[in-house]
mmCIF file of N, CA, C and O and ligand atoms in Angstrom:
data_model
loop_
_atom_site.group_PDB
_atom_site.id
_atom_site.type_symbol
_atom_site.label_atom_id
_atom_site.label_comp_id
_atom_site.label_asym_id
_atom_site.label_seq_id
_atom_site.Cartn_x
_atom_site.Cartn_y
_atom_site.Cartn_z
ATOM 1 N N UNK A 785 48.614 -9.125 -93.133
ATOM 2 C CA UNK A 785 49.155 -8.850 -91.805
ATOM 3 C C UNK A 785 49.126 -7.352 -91.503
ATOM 4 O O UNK A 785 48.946 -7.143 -90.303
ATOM 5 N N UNK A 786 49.224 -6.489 -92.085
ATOM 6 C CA UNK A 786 49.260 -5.355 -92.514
ATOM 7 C C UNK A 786 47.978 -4.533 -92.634
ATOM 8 O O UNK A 786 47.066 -4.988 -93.325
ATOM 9 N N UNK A 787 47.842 -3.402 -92.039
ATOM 10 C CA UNK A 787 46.770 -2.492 -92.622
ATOM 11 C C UNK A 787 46.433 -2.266 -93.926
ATOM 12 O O UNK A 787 46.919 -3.288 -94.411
ATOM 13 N N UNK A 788 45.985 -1.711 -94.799
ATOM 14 C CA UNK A 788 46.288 -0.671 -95.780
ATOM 15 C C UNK A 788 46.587 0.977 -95.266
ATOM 16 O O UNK A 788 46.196 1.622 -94.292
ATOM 17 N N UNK A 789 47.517 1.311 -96.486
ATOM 18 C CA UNK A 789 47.595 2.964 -95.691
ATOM 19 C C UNK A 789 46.995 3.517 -97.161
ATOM 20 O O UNK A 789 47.209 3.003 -98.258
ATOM 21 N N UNK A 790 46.267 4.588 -96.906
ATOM 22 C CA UNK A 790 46.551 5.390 -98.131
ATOM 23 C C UNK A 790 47.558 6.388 -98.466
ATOM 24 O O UNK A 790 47.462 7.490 -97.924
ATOM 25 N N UNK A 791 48.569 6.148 -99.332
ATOM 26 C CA UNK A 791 49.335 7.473 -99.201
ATOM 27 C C UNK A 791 49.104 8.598 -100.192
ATOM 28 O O UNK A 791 48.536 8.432 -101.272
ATOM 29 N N UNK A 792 49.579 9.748 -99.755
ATOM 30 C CA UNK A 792 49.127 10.823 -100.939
ATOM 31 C C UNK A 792 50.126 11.400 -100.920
ATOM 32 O O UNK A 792 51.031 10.834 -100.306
ATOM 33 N N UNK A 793 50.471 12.866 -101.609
ATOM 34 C CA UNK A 793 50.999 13.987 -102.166
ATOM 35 C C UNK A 793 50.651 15.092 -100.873
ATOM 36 O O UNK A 793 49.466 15.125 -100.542
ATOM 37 N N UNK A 794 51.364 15.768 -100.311
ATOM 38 C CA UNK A 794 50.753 16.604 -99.215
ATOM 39 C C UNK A 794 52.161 17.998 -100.164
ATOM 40 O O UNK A 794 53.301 17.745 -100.553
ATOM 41 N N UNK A 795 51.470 19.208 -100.216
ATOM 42 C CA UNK A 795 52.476 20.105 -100.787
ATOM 43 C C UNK A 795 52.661 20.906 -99.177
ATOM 44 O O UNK A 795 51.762 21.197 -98.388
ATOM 45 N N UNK A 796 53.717 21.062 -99.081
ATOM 46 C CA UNK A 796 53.933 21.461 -97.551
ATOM 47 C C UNK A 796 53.996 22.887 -98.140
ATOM 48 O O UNK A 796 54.634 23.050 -99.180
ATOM 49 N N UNK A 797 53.268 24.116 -97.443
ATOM 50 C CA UNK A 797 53.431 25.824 -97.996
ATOM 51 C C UNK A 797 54.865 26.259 -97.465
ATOM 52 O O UNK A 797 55.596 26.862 -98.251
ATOM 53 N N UNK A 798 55.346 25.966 -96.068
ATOM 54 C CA UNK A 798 56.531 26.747 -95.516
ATOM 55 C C UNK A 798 58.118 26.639 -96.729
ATOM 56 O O UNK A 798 59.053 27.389 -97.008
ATOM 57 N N UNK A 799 57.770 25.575 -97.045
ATOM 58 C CA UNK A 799 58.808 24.989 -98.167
ATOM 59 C C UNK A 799 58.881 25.080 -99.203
ATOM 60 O O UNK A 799 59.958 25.271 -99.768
ATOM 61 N N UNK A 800 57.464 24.946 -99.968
ATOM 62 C CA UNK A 800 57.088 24.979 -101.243
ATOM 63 C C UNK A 800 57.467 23.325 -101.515
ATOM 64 O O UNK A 800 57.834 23.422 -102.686
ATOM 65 N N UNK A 801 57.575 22.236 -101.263
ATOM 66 C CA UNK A 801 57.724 20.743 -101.522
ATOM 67 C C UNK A 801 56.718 20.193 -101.208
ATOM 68 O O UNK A 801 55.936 20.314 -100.266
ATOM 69 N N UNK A 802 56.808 19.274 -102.470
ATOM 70 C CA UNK A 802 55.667 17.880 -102.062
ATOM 71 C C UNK A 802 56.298 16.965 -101.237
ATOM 72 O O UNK A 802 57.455 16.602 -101.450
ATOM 73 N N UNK A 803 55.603 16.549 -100.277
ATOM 74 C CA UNK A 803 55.641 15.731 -99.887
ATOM 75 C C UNK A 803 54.963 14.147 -99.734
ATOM 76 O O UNK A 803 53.783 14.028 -100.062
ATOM 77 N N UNK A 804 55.512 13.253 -99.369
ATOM 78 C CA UNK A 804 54.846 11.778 -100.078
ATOM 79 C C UNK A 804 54.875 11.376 -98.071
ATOM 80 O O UNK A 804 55.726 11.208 -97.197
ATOM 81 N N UNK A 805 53.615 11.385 -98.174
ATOM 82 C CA UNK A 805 53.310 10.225 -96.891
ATOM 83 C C UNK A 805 52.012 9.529 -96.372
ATOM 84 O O UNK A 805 50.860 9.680 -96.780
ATOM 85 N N UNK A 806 52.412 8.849 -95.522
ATOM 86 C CA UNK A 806 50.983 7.807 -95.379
ATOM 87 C C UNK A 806 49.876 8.961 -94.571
ATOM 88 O O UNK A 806 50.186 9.913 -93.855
ATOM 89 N N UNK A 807 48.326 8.422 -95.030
ATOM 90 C CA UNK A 807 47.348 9.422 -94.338
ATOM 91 C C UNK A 807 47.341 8.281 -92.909
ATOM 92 O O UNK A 807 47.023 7.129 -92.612
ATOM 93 N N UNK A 808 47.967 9.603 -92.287
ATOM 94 C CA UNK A 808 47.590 8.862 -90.880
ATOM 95 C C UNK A 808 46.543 9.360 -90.110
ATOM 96 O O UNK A 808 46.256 10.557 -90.089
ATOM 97 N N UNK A 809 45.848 8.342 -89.357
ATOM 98 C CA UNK A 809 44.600 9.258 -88.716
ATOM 99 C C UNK A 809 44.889 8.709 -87.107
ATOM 100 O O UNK A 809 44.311 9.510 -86.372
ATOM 101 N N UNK A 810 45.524 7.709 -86.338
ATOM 102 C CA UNK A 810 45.841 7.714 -85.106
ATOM 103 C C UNK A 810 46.697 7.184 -85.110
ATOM 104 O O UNK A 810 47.234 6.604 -86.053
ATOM 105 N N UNK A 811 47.088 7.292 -83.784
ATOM 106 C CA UNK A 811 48.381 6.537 -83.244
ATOM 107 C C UNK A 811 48.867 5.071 -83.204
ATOM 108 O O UNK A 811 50.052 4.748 -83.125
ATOM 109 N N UNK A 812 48.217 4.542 -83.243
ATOM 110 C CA UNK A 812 48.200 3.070 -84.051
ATOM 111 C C UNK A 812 48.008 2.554 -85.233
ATOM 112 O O UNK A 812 47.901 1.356 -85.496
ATOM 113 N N UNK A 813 47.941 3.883 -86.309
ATOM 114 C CA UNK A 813 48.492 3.844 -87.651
ATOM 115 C C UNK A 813 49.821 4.609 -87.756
ATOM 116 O O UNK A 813 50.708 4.491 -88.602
ATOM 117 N N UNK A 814 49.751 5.345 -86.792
ATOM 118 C CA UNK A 814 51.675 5.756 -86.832
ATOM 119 C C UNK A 814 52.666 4.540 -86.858
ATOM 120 O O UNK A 814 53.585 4.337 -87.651
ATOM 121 N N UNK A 815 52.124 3.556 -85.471
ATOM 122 C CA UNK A 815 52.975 2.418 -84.686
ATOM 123 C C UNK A 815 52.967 1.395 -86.856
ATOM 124 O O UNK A 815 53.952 1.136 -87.548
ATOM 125 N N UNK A 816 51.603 1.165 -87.148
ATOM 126 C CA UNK A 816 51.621 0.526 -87.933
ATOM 127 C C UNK A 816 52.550 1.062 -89.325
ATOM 128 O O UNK A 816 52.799 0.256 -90.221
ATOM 129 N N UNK A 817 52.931 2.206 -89.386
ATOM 130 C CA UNK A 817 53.381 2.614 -90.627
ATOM 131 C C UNK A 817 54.702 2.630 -90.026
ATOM 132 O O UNK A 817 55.558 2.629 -90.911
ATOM 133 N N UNK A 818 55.241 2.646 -88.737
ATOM 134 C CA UNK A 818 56.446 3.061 -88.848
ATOM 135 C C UNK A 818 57.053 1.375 -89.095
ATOM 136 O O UNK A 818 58.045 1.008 -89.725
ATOM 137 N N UNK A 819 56.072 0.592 -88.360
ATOM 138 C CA UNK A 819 56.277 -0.355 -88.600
ATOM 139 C C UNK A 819 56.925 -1.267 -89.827
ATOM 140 O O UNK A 819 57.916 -1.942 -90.106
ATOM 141 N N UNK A 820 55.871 -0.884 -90.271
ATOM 142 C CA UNK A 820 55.635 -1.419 -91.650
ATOM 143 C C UNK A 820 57.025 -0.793 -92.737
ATOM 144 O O UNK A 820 57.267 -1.532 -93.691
ATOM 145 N N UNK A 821 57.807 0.358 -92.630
ATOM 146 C CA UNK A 821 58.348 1.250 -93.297
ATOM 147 C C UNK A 821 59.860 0.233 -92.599
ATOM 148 O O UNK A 821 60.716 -0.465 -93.142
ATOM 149 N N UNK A 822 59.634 0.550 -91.453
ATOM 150 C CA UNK A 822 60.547 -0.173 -90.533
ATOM 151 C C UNK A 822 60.901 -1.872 -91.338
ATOM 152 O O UNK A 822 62.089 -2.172 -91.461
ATOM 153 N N UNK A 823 60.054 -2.660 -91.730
ATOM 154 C CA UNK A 823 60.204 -3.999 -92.298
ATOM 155 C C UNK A 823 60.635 -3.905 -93.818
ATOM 156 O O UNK A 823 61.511 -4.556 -94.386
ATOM 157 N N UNK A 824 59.799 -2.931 -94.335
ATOM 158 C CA UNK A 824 60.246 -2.484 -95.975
ATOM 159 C C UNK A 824 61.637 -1.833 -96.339
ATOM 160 O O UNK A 824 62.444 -2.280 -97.154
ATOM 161 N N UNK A 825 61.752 -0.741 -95.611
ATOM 162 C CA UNK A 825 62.847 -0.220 -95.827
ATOM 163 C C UNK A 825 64.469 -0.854 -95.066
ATOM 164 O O UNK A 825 65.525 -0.945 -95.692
ATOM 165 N N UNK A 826 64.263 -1.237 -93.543
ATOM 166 C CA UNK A 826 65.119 -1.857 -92.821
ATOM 167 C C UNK A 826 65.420 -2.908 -93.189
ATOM 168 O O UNK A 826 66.525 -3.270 -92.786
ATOM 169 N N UNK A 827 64.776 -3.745 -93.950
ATOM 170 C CA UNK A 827 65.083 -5.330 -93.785
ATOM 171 C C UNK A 827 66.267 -5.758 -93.477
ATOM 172 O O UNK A 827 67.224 -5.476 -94.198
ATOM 173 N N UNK A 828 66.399 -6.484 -92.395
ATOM 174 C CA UNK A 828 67.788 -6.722 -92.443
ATOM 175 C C UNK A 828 68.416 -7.603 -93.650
ATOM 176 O O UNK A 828 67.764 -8.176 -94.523
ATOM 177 N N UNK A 829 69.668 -7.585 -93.522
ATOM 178 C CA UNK A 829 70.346 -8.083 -94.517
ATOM 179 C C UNK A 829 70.070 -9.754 -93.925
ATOM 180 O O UNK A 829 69.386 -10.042 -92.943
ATOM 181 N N UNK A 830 70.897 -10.840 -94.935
ATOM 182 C CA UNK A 830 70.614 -12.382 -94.562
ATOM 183 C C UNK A 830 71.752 -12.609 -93.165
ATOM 184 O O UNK A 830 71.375 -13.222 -92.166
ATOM 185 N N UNK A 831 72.942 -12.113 -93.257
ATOM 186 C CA UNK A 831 74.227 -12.092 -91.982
ATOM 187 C C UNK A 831 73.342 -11.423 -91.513
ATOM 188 O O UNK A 831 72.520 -10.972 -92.311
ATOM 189 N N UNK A 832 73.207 -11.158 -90.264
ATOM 190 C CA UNK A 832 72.123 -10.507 -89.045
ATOM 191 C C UNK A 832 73.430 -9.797 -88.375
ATOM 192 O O UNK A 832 74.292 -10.352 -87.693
ATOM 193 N N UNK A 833 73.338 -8.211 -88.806
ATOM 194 C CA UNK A 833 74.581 -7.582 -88.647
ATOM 195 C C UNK A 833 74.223 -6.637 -87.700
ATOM 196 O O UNK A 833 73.531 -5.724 -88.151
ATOM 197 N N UNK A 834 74.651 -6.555 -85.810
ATOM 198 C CA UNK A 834 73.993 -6.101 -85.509
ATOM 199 C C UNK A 834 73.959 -4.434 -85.198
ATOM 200 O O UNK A 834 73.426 -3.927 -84.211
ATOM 201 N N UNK A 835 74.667 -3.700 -86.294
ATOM 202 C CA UNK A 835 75.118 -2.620 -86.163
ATOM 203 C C UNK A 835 74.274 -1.750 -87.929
ATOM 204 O O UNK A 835 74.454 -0.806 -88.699
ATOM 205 N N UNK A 836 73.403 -2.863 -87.709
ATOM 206 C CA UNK A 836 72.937 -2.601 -89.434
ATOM 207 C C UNK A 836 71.748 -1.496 -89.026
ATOM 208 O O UNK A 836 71.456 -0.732 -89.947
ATOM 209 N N UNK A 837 71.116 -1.332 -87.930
ATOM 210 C CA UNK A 837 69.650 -0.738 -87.959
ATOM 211 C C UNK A 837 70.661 1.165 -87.039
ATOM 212 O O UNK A 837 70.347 2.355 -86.996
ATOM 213 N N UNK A 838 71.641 0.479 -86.614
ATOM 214 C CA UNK A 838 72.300 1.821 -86.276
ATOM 215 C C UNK A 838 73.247 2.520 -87.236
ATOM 216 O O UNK A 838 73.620 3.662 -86.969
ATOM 217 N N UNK A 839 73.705 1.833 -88.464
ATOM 218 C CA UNK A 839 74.274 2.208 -89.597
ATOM 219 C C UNK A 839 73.167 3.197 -90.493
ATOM 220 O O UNK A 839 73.446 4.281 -91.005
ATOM 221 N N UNK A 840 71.694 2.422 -90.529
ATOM 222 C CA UNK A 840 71.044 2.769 -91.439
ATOM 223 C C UNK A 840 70.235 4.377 -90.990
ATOM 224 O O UNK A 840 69.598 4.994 -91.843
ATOM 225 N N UNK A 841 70.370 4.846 -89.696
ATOM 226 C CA UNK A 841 70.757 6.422 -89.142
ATOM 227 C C UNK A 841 68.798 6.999 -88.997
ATOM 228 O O UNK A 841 68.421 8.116 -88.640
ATOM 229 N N UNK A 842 67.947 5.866 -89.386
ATOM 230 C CA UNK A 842 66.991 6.255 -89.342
ATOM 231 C C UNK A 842 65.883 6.050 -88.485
ATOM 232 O O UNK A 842 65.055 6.872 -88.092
ATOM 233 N N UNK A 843 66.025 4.302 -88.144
ATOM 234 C CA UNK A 843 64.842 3.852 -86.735
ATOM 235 C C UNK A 843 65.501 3.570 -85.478
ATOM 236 O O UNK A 843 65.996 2.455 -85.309
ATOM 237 N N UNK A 844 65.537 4.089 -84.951
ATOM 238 C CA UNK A 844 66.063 3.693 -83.305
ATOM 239 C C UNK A 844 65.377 3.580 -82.789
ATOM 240 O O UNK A 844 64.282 4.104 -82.992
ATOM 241 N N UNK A 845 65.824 2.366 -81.247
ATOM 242 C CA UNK A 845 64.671 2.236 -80.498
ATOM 243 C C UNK A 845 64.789 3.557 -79.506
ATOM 244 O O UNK A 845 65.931 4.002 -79.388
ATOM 245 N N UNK A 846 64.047 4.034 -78.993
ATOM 246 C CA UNK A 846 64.648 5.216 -77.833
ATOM 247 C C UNK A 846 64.900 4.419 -76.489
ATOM 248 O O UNK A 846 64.349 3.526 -75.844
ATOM 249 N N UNK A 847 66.231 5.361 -76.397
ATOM 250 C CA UNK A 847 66.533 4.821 -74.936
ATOM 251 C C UNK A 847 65.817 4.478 -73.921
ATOM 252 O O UNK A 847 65.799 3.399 -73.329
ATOM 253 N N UNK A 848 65.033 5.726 -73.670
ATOM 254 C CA UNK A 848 64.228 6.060 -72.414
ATOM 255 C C UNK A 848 62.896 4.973 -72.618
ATOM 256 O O UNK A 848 62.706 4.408 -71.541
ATOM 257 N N UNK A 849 62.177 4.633 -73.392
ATOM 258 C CA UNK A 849 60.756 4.000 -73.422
ATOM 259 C C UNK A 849 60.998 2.828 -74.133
ATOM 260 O O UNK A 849 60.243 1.860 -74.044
ATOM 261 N N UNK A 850 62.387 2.847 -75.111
ATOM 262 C CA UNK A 850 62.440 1.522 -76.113
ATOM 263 C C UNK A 850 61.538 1.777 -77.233
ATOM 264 O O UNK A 850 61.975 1.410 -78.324
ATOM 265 N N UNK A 851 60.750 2.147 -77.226
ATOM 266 C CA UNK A 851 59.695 1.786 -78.543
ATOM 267 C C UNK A 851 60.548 2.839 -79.757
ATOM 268 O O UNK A 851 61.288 3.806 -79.579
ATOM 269 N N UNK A 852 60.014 2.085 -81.170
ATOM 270 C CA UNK A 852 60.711 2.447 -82.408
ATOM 271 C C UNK A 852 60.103 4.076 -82.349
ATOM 272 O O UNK A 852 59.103 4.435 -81.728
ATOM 273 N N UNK A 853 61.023 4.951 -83.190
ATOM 274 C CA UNK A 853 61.238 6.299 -83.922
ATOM 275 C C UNK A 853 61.796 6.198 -84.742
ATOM 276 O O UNK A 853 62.455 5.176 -84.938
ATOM 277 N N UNK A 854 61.772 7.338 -85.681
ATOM 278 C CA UNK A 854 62.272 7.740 -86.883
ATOM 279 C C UNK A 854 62.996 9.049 -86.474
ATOM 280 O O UNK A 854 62.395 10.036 -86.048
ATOM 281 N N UNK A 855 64.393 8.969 -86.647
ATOM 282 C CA UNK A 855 65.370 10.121 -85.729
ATOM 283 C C UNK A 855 65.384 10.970 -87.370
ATOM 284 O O UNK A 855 65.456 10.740 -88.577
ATOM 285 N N UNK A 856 65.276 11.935 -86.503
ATOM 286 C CA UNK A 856 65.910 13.332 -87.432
ATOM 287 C C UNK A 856 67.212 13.686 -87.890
ATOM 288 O O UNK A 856 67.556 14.109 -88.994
ATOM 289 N N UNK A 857 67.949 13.421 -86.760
ATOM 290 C CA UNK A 857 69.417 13.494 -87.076
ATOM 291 C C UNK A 857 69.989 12.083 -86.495
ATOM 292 O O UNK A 857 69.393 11.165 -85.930
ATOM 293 N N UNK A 858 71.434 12.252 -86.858
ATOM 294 C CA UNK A 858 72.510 11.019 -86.530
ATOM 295 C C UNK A 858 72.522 10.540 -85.290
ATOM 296 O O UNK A 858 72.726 9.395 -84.887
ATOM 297 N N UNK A 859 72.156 12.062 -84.416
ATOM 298 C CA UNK A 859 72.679 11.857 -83.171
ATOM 299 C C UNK A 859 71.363 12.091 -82.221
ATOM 300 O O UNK A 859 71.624 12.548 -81.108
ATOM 301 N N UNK A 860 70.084 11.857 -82.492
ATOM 302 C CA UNK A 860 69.039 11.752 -81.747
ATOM 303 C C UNK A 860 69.472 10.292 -81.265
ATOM 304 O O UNK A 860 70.125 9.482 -81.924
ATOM 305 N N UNK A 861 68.899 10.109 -79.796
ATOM 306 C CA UNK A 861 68.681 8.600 -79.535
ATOM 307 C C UNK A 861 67.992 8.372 -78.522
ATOM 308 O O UNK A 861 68.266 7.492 -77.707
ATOM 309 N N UNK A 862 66.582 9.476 -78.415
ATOM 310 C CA UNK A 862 65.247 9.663 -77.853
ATOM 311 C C UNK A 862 64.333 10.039 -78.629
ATOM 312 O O UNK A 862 64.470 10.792 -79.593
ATOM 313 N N UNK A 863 63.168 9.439 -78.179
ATOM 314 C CA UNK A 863 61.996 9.679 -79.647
ATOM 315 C C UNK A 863 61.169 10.933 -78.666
ATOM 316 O O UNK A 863 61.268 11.114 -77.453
ATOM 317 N N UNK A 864 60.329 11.703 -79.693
ATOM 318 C CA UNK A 864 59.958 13.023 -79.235
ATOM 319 C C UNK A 864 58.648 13.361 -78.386
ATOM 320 O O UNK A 864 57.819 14.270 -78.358
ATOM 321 N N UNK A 865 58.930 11.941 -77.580
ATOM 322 C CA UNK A 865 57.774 11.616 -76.539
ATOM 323 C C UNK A 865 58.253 13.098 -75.390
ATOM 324 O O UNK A 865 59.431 13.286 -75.084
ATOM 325 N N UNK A 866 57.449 13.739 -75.037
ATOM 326 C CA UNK A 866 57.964 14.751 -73.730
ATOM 327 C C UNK A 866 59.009 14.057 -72.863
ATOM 328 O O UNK A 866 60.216 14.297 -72.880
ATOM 329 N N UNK A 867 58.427 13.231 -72.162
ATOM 330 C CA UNK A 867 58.634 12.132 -70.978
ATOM 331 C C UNK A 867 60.228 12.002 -71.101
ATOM 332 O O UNK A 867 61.136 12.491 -70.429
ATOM 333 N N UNK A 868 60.216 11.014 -72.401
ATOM 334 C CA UNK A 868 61.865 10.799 -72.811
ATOM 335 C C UNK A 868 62.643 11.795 -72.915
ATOM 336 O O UNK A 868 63.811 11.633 -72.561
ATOM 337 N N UNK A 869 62.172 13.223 -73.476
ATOM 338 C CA UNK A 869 63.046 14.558 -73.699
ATOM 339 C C UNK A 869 63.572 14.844 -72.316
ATOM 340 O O UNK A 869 64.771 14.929 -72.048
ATOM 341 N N UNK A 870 62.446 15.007 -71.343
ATOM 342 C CA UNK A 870 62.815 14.962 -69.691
ATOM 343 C C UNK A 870 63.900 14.056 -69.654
ATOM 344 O O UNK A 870 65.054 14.425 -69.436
ATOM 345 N N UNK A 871 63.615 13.040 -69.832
ATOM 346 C CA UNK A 871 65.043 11.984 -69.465
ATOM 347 C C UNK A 871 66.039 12.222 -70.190
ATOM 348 O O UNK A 871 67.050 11.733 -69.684
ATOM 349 N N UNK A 872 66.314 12.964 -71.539
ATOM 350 C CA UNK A 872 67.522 12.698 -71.729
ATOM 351 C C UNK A 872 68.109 13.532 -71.520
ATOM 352 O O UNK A 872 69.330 13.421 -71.622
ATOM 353 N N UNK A 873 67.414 15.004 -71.052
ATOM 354 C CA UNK A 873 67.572 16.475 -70.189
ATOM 355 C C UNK A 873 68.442 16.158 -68.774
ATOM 356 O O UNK A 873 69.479 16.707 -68.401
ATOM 357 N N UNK A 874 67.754 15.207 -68.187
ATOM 358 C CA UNK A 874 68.030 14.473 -67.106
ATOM 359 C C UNK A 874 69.378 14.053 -66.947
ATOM 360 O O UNK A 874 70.238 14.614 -66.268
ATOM 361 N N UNK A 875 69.493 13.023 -67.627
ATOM 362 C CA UNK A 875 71.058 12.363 -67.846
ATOM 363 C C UNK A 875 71.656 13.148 -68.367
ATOM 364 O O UNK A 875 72.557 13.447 -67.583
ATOM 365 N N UNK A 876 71.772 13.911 -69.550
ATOM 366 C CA UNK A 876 72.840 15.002 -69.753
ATOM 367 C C UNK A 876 73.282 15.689 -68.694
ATOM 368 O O UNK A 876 74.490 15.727 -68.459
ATOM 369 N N UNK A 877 72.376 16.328 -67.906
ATOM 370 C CA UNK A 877 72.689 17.440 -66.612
ATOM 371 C C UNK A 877 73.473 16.333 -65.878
ATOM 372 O O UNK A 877 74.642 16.674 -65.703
ATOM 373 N N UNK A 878 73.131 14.914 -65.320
ATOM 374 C CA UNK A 878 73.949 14.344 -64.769
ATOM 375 C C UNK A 878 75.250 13.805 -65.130
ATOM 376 O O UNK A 878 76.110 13.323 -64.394
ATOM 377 N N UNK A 879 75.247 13.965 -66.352
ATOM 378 C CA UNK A 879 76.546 13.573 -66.991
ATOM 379 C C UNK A 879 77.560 14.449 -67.278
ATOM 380 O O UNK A 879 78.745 14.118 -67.304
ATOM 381 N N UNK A 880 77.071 15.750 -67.534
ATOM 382 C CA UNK A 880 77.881 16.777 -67.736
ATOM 383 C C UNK A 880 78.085 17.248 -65.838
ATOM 384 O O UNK A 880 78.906 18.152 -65.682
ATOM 385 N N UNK A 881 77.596 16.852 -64.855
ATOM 386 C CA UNK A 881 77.644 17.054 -63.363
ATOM 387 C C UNK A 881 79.133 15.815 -63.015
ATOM 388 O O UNK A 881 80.021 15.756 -62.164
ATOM 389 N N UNK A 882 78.775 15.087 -64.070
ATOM 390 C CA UNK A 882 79.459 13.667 -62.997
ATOM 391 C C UNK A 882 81.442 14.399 -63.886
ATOM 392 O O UNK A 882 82.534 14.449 -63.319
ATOM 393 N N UNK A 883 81.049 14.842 -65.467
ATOM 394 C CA UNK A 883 82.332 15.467 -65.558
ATOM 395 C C UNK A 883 82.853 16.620 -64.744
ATOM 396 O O UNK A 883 84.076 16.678 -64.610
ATOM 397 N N UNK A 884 82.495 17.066 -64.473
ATOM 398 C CA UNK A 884 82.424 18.497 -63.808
ATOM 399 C C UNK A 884 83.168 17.780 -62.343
ATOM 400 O O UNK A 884 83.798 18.725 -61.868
ATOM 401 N N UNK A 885 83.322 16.888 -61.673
ATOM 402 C CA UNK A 885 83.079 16.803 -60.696
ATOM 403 C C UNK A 885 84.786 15.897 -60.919
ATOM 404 O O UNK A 885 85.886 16.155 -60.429
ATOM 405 N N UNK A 886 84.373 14.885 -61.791
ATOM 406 C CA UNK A 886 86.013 13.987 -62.399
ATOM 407 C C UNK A 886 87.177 15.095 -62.403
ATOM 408 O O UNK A 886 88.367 15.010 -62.101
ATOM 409 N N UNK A 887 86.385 16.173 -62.861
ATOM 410 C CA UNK A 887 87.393 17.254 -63.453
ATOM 411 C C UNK A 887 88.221 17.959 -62.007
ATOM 412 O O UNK A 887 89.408 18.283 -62.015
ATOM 413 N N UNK A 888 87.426 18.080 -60.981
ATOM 414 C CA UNK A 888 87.673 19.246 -59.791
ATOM 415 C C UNK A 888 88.754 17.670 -59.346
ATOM 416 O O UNK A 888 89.975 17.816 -59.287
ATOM 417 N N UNK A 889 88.087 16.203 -59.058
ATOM 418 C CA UNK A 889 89.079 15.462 -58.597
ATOM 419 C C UNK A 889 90.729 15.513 -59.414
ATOM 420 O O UNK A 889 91.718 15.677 -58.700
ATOM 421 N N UNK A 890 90.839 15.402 -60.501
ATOM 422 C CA UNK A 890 92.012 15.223 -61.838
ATOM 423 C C UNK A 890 92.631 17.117 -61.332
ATOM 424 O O UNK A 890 93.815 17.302 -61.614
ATOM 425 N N UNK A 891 92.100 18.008 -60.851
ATOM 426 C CA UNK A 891 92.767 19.068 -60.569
ATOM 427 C C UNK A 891 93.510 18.753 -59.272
ATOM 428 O O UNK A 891 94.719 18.977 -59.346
ATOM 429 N N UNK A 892 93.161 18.383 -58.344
ATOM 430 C CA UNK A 892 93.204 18.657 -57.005
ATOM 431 C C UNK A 892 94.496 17.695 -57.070
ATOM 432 O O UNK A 892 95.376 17.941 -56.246
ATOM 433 N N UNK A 893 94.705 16.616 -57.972
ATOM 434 C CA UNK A 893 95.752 16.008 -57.523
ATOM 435 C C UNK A 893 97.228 16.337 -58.544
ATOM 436 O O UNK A 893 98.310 15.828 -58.247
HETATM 437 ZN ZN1 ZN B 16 60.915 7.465 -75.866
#
């Protein structure tokens, strides 16, 4: 069902670390490895727990497009498509606008 990937040893210079990852050569061996990493590593448990793939802090779907990522931190929850960065640029400014605005009403009274 599955591709093959080859994986290798990549020594990254900025760091001085090896690194272990799949040779990817397009974007539909990304989709396939994240995939695939996504089924190996995620599996869900047999209870279908649905707080298990947001516990495990690593594949989210992104808000903005839905499709799977691999987040960097806890608190990413847009993948590093431009498009989506715009959007979540977007909604922040409107969200930090819509407090801003709760706030002048909660004064005034
Ligand atoms: Zn996205």
């Amino acid at each position: 069902m599955f591709p093959d990937f080859r994986m290798r040893l990549k020594l990254d210079k900025k760091t001085g670390k090896v690194m272990y990852g799949a040779d990817i050569q397009s974007v539909f061996d990304i989709c396939w490895y994240t995939f695939s990493r996504m089924v190996a590593d995620v599996a869900p448990p047999v209870d279908e727990d649905l707080n298990y793939f947001e516990s495990q802090g690593s594949i989210l779907s992104c808000l903005a497009c839905g499709k799977y990522f691999v987040r960097h931190s806890s608190r990413q929850l847009y993948c590093n498509n431009w498009d989506c960065q715009a959007e979540r640029n977007r909604r922040n400014r409107r969200a930090s606008y819509a407090r801003k605005k709760a706030k002048e009403v909660e004064n005034k009274e």
